[in-house]
mmCIF file of C-alpha atoms and ligand atoms in Angstrom:
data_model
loop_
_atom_site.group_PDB
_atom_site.id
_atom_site.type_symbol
_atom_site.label_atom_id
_atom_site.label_comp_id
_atom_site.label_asym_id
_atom_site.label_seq_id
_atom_site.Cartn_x
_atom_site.Cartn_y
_atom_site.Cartn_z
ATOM 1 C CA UNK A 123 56.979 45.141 1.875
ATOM 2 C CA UNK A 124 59.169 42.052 2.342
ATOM 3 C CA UNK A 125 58.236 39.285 0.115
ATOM 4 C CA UNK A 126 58.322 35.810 1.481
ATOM 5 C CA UNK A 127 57.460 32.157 -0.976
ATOM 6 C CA UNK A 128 54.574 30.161 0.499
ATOM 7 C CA UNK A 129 55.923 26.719 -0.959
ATOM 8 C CA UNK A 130 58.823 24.330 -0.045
ATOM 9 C CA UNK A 131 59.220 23.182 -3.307
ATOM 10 C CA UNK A 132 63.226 24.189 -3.155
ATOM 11 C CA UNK A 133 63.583 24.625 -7.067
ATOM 12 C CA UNK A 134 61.232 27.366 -6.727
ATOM 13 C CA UNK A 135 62.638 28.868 -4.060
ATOM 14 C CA UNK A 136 66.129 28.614 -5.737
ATOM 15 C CA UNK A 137 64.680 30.605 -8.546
ATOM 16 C CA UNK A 138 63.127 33.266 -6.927
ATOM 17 C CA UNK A 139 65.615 33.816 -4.585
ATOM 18 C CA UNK A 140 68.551 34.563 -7.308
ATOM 19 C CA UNK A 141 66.671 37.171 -8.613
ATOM 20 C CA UNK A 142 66.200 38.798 -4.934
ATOM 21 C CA UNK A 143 62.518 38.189 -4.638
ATOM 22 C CA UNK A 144 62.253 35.893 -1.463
ATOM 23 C CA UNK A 145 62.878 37.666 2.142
ATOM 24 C CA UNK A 146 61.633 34.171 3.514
ATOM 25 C CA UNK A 147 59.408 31.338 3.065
ATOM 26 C CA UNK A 148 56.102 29.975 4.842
ATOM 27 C CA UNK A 149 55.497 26.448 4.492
ATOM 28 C CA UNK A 150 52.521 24.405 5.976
ATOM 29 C CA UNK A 151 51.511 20.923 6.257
ATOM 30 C CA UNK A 152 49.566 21.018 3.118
ATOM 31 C CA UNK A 153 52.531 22.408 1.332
ATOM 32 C CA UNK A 154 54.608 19.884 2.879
ATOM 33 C CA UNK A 155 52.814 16.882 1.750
ATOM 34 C CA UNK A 156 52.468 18.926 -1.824
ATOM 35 C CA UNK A 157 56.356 18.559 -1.730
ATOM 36 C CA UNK A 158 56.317 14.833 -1.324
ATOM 37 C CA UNK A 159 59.370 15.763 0.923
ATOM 38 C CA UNK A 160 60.037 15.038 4.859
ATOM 39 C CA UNK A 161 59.303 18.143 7.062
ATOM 40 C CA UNK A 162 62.811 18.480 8.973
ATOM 41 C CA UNK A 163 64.513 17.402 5.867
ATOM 42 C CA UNK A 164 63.153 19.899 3.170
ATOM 43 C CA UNK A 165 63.038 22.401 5.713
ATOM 44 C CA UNK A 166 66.866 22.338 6.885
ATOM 45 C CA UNK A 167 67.559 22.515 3.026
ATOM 46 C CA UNK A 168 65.551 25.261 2.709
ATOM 47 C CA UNK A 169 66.472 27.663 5.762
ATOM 48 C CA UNK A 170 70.920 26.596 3.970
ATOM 49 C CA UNK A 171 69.109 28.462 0.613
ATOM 50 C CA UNK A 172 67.619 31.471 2.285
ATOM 51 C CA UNK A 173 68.769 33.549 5.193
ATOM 52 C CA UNK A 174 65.757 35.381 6.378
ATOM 53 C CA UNK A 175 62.966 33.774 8.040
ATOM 54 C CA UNK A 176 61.417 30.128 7.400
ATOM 55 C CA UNK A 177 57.759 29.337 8.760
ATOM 56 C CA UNK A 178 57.734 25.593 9.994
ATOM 57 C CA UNK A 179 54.422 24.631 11.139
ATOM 58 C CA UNK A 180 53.213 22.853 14.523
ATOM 59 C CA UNK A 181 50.800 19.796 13.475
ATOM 60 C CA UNK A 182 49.379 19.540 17.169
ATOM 61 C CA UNK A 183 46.621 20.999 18.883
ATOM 62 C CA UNK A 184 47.984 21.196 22.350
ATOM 63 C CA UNK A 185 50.111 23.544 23.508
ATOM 64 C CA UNK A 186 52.094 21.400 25.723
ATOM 65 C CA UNK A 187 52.828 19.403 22.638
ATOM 66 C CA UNK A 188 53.044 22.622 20.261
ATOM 67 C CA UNK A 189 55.784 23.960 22.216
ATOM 68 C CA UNK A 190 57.583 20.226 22.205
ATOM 69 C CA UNK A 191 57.143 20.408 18.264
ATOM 70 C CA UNK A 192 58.362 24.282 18.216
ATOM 71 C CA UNK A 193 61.324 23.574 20.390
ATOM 72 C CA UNK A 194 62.566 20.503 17.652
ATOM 73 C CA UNK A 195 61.850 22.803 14.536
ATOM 74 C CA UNK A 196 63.957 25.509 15.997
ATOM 75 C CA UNK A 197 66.622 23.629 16.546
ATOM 76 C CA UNK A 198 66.598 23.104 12.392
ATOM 77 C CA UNK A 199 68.164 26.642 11.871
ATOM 78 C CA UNK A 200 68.403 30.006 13.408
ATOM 79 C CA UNK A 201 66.382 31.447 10.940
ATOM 80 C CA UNK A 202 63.262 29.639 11.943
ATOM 81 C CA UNK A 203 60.189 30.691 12.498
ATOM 82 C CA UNK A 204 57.632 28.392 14.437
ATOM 83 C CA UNK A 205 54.003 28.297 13.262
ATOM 84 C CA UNK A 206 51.423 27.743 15.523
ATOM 85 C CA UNK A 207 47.823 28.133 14.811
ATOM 86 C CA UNK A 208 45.663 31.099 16.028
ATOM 87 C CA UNK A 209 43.967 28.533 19.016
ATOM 88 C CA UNK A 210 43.804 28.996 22.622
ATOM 89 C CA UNK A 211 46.096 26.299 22.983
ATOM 90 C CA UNK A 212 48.776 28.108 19.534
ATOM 91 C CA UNK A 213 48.683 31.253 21.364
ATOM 92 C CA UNK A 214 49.359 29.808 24.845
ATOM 93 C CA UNK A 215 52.317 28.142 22.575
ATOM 94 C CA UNK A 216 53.161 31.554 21.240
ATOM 95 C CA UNK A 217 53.950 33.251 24.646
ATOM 96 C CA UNK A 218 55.693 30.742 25.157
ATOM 97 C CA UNK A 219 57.901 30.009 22.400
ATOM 98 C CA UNK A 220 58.358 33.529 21.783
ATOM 99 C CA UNK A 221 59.789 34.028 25.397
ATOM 100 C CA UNK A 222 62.433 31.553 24.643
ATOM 101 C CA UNK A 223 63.581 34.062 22.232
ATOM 102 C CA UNK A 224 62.314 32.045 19.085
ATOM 103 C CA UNK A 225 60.420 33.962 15.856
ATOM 104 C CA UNK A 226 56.691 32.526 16.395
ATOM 105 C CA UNK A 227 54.156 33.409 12.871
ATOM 106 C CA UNK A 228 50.667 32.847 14.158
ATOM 107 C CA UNK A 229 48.680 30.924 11.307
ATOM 108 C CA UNK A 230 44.705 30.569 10.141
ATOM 109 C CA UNK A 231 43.749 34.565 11.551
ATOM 110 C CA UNK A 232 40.620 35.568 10.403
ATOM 111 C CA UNK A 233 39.547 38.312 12.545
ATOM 112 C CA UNK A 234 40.800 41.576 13.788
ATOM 113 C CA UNK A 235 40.646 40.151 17.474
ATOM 114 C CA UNK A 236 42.564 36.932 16.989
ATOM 115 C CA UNK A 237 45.116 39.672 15.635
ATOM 116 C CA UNK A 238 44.960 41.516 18.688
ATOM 117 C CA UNK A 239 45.431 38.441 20.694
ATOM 118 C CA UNK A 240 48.244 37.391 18.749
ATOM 119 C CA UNK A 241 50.460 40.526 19.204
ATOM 120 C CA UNK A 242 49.485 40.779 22.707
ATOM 121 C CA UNK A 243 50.808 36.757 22.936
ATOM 122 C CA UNK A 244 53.850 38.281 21.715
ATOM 123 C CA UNK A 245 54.048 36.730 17.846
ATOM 124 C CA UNK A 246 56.925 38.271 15.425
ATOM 125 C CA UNK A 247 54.146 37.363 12.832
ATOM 126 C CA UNK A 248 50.595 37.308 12.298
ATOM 127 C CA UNK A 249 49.062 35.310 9.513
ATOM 128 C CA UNK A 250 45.713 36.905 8.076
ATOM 129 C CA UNK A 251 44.139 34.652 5.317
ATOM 130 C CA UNK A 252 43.128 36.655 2.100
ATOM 131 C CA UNK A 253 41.834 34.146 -0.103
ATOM 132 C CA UNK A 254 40.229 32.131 2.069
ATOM 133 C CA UNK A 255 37.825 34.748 3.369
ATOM 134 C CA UNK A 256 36.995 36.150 -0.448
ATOM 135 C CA UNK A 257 36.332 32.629 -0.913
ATOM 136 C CA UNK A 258 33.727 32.673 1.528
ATOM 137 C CA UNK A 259 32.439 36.175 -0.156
ATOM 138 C CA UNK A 260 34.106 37.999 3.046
ATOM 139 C CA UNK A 261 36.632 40.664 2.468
ATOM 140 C CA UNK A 262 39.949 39.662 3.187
ATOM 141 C CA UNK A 263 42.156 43.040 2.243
ATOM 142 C CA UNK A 264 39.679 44.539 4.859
ATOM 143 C CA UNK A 265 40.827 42.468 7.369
ATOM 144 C CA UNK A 266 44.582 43.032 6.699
ATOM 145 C CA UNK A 267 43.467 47.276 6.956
ATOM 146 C CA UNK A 268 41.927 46.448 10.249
ATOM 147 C CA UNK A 269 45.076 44.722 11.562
ATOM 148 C CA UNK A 270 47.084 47.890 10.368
ATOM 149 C CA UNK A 271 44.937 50.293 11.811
ATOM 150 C CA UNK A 272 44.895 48.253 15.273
ATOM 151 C CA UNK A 273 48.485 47.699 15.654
ATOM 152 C CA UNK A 274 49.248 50.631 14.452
ATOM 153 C CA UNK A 275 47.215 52.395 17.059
ATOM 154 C CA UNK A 276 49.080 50.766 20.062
ATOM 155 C CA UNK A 277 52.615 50.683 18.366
ATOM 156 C CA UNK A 278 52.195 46.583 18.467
ATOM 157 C CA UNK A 279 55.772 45.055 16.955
ATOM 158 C CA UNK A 280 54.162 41.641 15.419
ATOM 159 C CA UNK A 281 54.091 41.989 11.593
ATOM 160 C CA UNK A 282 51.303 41.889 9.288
ATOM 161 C CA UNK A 283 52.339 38.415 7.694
ATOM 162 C CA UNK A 284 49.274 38.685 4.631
ATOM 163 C CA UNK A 285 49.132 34.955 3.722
ATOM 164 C CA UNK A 286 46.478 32.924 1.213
ATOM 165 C CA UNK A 287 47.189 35.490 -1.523
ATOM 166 C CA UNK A 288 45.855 34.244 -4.600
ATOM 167 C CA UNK A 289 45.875 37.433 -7.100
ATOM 168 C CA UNK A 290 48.817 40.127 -8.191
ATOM 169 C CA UNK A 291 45.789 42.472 -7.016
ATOM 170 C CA UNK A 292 46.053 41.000 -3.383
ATOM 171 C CA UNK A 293 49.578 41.978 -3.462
ATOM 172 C CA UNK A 294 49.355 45.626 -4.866
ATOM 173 C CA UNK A 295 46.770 45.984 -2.460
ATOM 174 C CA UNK A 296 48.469 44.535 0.825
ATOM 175 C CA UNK A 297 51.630 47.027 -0.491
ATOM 176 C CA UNK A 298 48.880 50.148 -0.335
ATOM 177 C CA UNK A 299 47.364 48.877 2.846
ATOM 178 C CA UNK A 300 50.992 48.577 4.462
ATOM 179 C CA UNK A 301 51.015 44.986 5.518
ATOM 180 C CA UNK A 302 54.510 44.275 6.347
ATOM 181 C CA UNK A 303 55.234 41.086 4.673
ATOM 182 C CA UNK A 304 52.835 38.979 2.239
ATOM 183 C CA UNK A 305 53.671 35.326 1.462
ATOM 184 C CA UNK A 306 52.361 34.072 -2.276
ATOM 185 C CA UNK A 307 52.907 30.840 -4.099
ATOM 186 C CA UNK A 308 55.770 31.088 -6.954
ATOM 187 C CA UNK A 309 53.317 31.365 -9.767
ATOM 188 C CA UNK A 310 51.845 34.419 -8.206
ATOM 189 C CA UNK A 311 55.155 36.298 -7.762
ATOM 190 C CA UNK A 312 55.873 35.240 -11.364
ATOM 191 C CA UNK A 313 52.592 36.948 -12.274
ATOM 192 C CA UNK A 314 53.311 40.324 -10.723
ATOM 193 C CA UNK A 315 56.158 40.796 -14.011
ATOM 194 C CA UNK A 316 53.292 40.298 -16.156
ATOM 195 C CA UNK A 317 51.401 42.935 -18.434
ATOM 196 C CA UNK A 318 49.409 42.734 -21.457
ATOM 197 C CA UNK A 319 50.938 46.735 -22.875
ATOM 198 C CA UNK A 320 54.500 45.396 -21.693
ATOM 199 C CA UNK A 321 53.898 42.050 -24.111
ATOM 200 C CA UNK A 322 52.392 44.190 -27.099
ATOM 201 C CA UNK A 323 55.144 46.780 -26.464
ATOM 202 C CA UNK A 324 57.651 44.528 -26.824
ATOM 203 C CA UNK A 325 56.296 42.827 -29.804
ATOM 204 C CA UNK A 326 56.226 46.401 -31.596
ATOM 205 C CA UNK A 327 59.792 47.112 -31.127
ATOM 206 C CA UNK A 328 61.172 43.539 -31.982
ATOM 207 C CA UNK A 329 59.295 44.396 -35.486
ATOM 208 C CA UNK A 330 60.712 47.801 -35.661
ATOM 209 C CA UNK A 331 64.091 46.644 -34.845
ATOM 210 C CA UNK A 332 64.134 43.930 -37.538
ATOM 211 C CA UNK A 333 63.130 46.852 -39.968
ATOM 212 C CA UNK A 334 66.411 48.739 -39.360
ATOM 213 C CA UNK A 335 68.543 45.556 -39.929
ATOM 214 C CA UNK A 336 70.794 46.718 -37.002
ATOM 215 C CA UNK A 337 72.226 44.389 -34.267
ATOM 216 C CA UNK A 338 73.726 45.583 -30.799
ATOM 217 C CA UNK A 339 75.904 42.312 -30.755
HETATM 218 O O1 G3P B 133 50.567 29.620 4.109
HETATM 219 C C1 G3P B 133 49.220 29.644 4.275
HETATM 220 C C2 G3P B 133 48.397 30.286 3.176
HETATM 221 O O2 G3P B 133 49.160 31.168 2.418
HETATM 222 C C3 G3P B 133 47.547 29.338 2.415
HETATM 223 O O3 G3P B 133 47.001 29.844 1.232
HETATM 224 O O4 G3P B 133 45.787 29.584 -0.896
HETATM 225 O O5 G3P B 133 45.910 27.654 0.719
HETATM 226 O O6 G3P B 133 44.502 29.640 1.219
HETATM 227 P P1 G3P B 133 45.737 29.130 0.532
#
């Protein structure tokens, strides 16, 4: 499973991606205005630090002016991937955008149809929303099986892009389920490292180490 940062906060993405962790990054218009940064700006410096794909995000809601905005963040990097939201009007973007050869990640998919239509609109990925739906006491790791099952059953190319993950759970999980790619903020990669018998562990055998008064170095 590829691992893309949902953030455009470019320390963070610095970070993670010495140590290998980021395949790409999604970024959104809340994250943008969390980064205090301009959109073309932050996101040019971001697609120079990573060389997979970088999720820049349409803020209208026609498609006529989605594929204007899509067309101008392409043109940012090649590794660019235009977000459009899972509308009428994003996917009519999508087959459109797409056909002009550029990566298109469908956002805000909350249902195994808007999936369907998605792939069929020709998206590279598809955006399911994890948290959001448990947040709403819905299942949201159901809906990413569902996607799996469905494209899987008529060999459909768009990844399974499993965004709003909140939990290290939600990413074990999306790994079982076989989604292709899940995007989580920084502080819930971090967490994935983390384990309560790895911390006590590791306490244990400082203590027994200072006991033999060795040293390696
Ligand atoms: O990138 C979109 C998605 O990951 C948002 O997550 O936590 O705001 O629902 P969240």
């Amino acid at each position: 499973m590829k691992f893309f940062v949902d953030t455009a906060d470019v320390a963070a993405i610095t970070e993670l991606n010495a140590l290998g962790m980021v395949d790409g990054v999604t970024t959104n218009p809340s994250l943008i205005l969390k980064s205090g940064r301009d959109i073309l700006e932050v996101t040019k410096e971001i697609c120079g630090i990573v060389s997979g794909p970088v999720s820049a995000e349409v803020v209208s809601l026609t498609a006529d002016e989605m594929i204007a905005e899509g067309r101008k963040l392409a043109k940012i990097a090649s590794n660019i991937a235009v977000k459009v939201p899972l509308t009428w009007d994003g996917l009519k973007a999508c087959k459109v955008l797409s056909g002009e050869g550029n990566m298109v990640n469908v956002t805000l998919c909350f249902s195994p149809n808007q999936a369907l239509l998605a792939a069929k609109a020709g998206a590279t990925f598809i955006s399911p929303f994890i948290g959001r739906l448990d947040d709403i006491n819905l299942d949201g790791l159901e809906l990413i099986a569902d996607i799996r099952q469905i494209y899987d059953n008529y060999g459909f190319e768009t990844q399974i892009l499993a965004a709003s993950i909140r939990t290290p759970n939600h990413v074990a999980e999306c790994a079982r389920i076989g989604a292709d790619v899940m995007t989580a903020p920084p502080e819930v990669i971090r967490k994935l490292a983390s384990h309560p018998l790895t911390d006590a562990g590791l306490t244990q055998f400082m203590k027994d180490w200072a006991k033999t008064g060795q040293k390696i170095l």
